[in-house]
mmCIF file of N, CA and C in Angstrom:
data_model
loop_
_atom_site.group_PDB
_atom_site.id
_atom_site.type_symbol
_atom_site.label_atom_id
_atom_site.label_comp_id
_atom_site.label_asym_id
_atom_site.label_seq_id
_atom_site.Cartn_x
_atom_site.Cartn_y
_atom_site.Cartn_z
ATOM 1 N N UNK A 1 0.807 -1.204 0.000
ATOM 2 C CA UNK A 1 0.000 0.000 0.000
ATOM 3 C C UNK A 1 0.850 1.270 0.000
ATOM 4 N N UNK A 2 2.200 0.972 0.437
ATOM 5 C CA UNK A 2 3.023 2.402 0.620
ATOM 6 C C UNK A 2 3.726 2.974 -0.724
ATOM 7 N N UNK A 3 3.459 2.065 -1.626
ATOM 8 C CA UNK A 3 4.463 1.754 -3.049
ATOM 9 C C UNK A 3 4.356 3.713 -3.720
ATOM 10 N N UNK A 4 5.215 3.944 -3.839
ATOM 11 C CA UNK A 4 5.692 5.268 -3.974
ATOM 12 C C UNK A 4 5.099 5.481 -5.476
ATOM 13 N N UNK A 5 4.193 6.577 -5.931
ATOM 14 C CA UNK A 5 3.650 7.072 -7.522
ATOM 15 C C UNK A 5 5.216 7.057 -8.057
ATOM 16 N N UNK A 6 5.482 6.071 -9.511
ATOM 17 C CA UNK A 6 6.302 7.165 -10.254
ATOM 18 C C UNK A 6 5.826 8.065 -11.165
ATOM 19 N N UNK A 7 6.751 9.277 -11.071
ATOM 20 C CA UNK A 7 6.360 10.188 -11.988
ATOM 21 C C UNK A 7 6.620 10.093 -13.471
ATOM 22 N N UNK A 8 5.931 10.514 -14.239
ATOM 23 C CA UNK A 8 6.104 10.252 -15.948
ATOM 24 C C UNK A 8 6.629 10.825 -16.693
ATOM 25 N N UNK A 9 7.999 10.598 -17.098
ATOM 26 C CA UNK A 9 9.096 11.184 -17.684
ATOM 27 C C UNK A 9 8.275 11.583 -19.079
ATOM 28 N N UNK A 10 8.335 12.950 -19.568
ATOM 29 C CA UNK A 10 7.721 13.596 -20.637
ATOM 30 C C UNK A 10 9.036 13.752 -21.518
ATOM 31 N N UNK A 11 9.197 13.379 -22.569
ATOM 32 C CA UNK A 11 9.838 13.963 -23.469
ATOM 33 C C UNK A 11 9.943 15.566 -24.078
ATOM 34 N N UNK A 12 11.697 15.858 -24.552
ATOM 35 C CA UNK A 12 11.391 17.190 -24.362
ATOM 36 C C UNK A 12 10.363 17.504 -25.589
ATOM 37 N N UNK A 13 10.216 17.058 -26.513
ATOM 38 C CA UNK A 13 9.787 17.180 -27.827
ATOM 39 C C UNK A 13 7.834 17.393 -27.393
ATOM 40 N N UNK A 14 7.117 16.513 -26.355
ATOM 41 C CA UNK A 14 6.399 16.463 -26.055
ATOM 42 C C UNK A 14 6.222 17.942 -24.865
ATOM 43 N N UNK A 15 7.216 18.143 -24.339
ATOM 44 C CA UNK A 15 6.843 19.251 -23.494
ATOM 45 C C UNK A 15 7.103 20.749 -24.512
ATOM 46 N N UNK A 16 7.727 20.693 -25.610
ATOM 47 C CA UNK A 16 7.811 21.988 -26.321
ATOM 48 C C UNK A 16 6.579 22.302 -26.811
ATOM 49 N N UNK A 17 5.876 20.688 -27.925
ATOM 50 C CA UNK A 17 4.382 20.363 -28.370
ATOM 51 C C UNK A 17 3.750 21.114 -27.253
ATOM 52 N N UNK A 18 3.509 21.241 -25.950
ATOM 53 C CA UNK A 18 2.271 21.506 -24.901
ATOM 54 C C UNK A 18 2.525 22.805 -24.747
ATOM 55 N N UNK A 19 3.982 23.160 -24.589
ATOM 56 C CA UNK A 19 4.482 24.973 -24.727
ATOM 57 C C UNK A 19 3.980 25.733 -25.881
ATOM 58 N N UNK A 20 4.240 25.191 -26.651
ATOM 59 C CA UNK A 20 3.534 25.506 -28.069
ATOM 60 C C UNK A 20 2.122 25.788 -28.033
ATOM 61 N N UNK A 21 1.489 25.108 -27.576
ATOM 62 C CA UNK A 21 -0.334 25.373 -27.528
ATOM 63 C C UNK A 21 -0.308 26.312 -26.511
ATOM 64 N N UNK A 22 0.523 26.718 -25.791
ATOM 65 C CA UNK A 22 0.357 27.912 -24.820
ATOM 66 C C UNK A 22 0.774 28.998 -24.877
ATOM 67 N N UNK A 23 1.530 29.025 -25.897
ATOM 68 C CA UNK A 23 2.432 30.587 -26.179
ATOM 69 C C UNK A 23 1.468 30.873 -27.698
ATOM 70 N N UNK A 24 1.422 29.847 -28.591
ATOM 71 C CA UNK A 24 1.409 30.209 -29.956
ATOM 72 C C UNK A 24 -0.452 29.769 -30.236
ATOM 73 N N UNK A 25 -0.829 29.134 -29.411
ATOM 74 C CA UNK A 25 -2.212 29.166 -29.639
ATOM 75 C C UNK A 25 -3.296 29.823 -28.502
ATOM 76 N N UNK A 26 -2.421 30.354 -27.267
ATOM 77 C CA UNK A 26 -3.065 31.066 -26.607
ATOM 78 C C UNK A 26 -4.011 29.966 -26.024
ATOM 79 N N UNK A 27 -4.126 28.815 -25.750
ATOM 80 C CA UNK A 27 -4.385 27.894 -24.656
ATOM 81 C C UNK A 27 -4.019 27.995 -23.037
ATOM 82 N N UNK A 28 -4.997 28.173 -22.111
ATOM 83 C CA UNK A 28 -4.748 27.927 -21.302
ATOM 84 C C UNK A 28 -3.637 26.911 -20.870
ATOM 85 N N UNK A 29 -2.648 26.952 -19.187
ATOM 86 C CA UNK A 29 -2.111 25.763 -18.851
ATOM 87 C C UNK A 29 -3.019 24.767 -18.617
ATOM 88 N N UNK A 30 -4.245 25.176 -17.645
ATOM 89 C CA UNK A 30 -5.011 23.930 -17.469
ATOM 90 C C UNK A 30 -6.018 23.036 -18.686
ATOM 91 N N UNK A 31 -5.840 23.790 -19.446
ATOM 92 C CA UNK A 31 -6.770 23.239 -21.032
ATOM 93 C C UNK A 31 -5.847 22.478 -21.828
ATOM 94 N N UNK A 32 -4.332 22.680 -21.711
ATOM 95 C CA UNK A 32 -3.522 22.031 -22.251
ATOM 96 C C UNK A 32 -3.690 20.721 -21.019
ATOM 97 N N UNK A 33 -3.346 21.051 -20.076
ATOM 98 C CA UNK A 33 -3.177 20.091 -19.212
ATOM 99 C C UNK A 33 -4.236 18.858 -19.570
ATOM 100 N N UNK A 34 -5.598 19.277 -19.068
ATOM 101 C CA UNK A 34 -6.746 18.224 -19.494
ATOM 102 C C UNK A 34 -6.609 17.370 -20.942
ATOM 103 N N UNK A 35 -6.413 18.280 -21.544
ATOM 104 C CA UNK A 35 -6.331 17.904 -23.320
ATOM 105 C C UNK A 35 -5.155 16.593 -22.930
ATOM 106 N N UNK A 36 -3.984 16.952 -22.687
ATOM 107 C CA UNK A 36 -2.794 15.904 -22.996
ATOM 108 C C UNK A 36 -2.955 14.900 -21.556
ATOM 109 N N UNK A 37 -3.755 15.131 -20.685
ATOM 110 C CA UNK A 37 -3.538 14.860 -19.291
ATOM 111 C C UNK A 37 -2.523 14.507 -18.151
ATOM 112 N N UNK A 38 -2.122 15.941 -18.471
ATOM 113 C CA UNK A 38 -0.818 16.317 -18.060
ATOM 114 C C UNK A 38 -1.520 17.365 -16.508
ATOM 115 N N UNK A 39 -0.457 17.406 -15.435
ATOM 116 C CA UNK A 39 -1.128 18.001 -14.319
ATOM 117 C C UNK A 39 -0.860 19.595 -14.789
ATOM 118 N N UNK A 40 -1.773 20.513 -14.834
ATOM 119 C CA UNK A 40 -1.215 22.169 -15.232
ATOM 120 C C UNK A 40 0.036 22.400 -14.600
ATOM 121 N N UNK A 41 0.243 22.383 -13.292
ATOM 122 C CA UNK A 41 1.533 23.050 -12.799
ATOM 123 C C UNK A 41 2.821 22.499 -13.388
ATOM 124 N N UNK A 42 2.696 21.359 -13.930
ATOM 125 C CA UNK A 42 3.970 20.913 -15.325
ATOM 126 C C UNK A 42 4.141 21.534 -16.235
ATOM 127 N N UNK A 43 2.428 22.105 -16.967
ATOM 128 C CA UNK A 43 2.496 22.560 -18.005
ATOM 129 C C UNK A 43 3.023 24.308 -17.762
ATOM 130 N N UNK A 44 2.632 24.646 -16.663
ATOM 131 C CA UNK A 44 3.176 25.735 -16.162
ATOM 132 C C UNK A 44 4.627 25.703 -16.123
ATOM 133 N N UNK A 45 5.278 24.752 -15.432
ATOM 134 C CA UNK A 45 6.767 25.049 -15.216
ATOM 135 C C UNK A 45 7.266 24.897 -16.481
ATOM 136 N N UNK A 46 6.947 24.000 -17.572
ATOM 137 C CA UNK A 46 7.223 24.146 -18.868
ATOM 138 C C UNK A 46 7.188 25.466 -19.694
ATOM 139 N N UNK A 47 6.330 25.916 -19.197
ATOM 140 C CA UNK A 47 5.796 27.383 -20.218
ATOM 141 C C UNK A 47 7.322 28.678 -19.570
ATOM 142 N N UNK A 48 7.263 28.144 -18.358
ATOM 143 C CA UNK A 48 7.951 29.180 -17.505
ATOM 144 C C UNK A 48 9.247 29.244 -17.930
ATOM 145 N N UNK A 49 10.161 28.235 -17.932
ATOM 146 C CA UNK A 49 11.092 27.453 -18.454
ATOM 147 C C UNK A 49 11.062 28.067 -19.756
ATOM 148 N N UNK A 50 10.619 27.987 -20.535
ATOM 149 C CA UNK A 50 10.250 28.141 -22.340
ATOM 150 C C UNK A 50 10.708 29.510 -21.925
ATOM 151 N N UNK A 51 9.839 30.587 -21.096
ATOM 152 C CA UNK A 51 9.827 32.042 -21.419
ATOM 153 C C UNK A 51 11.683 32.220 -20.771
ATOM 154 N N UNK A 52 11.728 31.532 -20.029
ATOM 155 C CA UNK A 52 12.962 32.254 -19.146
ATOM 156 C C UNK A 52 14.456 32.086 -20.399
ATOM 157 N N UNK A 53 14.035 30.830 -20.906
ATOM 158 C CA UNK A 53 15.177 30.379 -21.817
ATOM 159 C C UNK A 53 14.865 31.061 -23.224
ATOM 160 N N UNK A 54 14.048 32.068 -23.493
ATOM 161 C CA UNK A 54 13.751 32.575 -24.468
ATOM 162 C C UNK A 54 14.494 34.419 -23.716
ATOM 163 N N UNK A 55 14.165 34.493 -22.831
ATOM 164 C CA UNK A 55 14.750 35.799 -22.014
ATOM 165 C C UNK A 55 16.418 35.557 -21.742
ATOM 166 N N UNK A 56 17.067 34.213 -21.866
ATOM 167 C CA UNK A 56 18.115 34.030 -21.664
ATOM 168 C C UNK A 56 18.961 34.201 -22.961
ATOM 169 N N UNK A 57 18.177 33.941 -23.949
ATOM 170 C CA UNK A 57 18.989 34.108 -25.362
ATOM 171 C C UNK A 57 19.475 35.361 -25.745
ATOM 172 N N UNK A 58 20.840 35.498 -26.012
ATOM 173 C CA UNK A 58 21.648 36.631 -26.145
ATOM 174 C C UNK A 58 21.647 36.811 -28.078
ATOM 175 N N UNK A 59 22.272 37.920 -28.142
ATOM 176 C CA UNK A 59 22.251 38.244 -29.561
ATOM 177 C C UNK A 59 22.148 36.904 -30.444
ATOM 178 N N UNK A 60 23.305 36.380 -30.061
ATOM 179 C CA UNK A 60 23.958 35.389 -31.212
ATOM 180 C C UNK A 60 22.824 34.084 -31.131
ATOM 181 N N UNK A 61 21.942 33.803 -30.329
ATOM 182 C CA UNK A 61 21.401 33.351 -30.200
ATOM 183 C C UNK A 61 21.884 31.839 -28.865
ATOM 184 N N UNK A 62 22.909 32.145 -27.936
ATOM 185 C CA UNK A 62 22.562 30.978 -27.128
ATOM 186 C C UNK A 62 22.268 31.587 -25.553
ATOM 187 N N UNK A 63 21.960 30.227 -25.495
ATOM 188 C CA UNK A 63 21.488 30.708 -23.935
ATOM 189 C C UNK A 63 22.382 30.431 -22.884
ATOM 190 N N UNK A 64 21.678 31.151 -21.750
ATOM 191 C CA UNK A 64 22.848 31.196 -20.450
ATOM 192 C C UNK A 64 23.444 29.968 -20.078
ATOM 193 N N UNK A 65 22.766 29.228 -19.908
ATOM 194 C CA UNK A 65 23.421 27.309 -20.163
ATOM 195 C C UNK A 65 24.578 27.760 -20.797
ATOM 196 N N UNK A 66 24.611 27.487 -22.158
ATOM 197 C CA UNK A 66 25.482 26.864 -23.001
ATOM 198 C C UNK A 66 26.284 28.148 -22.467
ATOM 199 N N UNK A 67 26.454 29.332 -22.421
ATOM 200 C CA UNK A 67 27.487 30.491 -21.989
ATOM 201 C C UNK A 67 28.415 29.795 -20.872
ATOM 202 N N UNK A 68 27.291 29.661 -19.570
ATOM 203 C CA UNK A 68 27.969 28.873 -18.394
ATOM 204 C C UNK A 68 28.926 27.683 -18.698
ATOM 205 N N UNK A 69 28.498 26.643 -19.837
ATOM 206 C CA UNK A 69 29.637 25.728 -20.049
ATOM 207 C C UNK A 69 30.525 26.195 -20.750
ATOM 208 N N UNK A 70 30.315 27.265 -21.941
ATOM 209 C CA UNK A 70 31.713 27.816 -22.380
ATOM 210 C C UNK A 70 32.220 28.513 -22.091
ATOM 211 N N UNK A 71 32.035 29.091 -20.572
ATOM 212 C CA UNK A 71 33.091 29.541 -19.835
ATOM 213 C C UNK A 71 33.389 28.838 -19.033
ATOM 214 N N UNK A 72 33.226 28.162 -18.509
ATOM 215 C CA UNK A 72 33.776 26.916 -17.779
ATOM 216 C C UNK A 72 34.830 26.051 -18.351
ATOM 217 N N UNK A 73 34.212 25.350 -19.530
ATOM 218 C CA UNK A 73 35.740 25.048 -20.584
ATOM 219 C C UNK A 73 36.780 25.863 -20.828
ATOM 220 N N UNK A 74 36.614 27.012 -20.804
ATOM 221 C CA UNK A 74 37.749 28.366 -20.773
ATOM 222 C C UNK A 74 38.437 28.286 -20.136
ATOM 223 N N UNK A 75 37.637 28.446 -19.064
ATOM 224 C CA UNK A 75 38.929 28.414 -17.598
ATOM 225 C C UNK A 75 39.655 27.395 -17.685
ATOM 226 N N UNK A 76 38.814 25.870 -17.545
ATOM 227 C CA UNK A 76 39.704 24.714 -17.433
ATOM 228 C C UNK A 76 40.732 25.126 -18.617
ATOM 229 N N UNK A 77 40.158 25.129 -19.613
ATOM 230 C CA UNK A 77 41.457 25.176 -20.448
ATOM 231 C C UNK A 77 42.577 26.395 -20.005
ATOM 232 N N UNK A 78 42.384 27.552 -19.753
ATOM 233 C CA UNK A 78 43.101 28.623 -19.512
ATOM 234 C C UNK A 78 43.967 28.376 -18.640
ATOM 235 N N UNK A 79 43.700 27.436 -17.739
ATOM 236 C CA UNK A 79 44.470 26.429 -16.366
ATOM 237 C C UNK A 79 45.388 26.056 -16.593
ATOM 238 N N UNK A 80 45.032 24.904 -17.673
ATOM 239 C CA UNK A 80 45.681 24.413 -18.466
ATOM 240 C C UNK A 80 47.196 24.924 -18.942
ATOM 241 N N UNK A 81 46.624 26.383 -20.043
ATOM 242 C CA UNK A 81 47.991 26.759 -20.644
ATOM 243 C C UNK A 81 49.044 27.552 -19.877
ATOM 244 N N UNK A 82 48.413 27.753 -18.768
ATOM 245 C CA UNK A 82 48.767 28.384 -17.365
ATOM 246 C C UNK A 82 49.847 27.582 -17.059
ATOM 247 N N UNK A 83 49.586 26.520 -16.866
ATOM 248 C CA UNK A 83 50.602 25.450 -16.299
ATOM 249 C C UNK A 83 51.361 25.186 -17.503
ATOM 250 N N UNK A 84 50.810 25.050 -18.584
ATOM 251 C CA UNK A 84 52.457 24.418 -19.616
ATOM 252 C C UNK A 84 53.183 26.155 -19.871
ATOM 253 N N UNK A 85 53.038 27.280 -19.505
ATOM 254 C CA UNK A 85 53.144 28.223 -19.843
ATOM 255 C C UNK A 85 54.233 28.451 -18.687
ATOM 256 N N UNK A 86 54.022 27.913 -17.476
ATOM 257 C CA UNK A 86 54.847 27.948 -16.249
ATOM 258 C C UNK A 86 56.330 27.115 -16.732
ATOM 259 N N UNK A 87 55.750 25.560 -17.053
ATOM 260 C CA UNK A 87 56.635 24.944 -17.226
ATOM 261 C C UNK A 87 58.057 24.913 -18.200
ATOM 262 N N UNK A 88 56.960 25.543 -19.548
ATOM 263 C CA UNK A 88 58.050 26.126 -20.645
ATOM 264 C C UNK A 88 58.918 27.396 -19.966
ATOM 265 N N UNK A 89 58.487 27.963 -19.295
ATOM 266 C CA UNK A 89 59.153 29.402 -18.490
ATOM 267 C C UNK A 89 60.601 28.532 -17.868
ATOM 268 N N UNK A 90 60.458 27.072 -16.963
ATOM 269 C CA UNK A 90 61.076 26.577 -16.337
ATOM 270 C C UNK A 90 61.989 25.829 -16.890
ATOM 271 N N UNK A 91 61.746 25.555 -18.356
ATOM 272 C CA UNK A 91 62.601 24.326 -19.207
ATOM 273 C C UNK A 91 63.363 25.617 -19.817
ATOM 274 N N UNK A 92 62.708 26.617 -20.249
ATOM 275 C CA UNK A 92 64.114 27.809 -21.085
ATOM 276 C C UNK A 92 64.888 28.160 -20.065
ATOM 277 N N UNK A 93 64.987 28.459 -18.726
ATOM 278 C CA UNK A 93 65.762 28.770 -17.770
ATOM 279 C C UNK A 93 66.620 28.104 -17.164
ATOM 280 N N UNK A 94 66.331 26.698 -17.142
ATOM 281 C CA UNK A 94 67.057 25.265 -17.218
ATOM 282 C C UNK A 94 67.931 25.323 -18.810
ATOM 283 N N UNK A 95 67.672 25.439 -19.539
ATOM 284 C CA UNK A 95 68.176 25.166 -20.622
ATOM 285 C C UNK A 95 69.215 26.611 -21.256
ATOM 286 N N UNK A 96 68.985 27.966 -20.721
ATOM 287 C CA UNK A 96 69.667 28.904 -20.469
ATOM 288 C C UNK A 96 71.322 28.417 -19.626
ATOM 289 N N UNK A 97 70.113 28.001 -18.584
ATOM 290 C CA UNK A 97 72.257 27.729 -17.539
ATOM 291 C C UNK A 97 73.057 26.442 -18.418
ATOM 292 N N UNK A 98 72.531 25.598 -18.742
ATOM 293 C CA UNK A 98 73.374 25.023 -19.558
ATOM 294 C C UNK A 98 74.002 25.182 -20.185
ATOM 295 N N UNK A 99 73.249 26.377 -20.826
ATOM 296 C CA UNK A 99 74.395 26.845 -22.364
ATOM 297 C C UNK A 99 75.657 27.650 -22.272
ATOM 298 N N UNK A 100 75.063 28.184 -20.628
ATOM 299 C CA UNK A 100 76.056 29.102 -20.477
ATOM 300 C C UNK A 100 77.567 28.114 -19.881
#
């Protein structure tokens, strides 16, 4: 009797479809909801989601996501040349006293 509801993984393709009847056909959340029988406050956080990632899109067209990971790869990488940038500093200075 205690057996826990699972919840029903929606595809994103299926949650854009339900965003879609709410931005572009002017459908209620709860009319979408009934229609697909989906609970509204999904179809809500979907819609919400939709607007925020539509408010997140910058000129070029990406959103704050994808910004956040390509600056994140930056750094790591920037780390990166940081350290072979140290090391080459350390192998010409090594390789300086030798010559001398």
């Amino acid at each position: 009797m205690n057996e826990k509801r699972k919840r029903p993984n929606y595809t994103k393709e299926f949650k854009q479809d339900a965003v879609k009847l709410v931005v572009e056909q002017r459908y209620s959340c709860s009319e979408v909801g009934r229609r697909l029988g989906v609970a509204a406050s999904g179809i809500t956080r979907w819609a919400r989601q939709y607007h925020q990632d539509q408010h997140d899109l910058d000129e070029g067209g990406i959103t704050r996501k994808e910004l956040e990971a390509e600056n994140h790869r930056l750094k790591k990488e920037n780390r990166l040349l940081e350290i072979e940038r140290e090391i080459l500093k350390k192998a010409a200075a090594f390789f300086a006293k030798e010559s001398i």
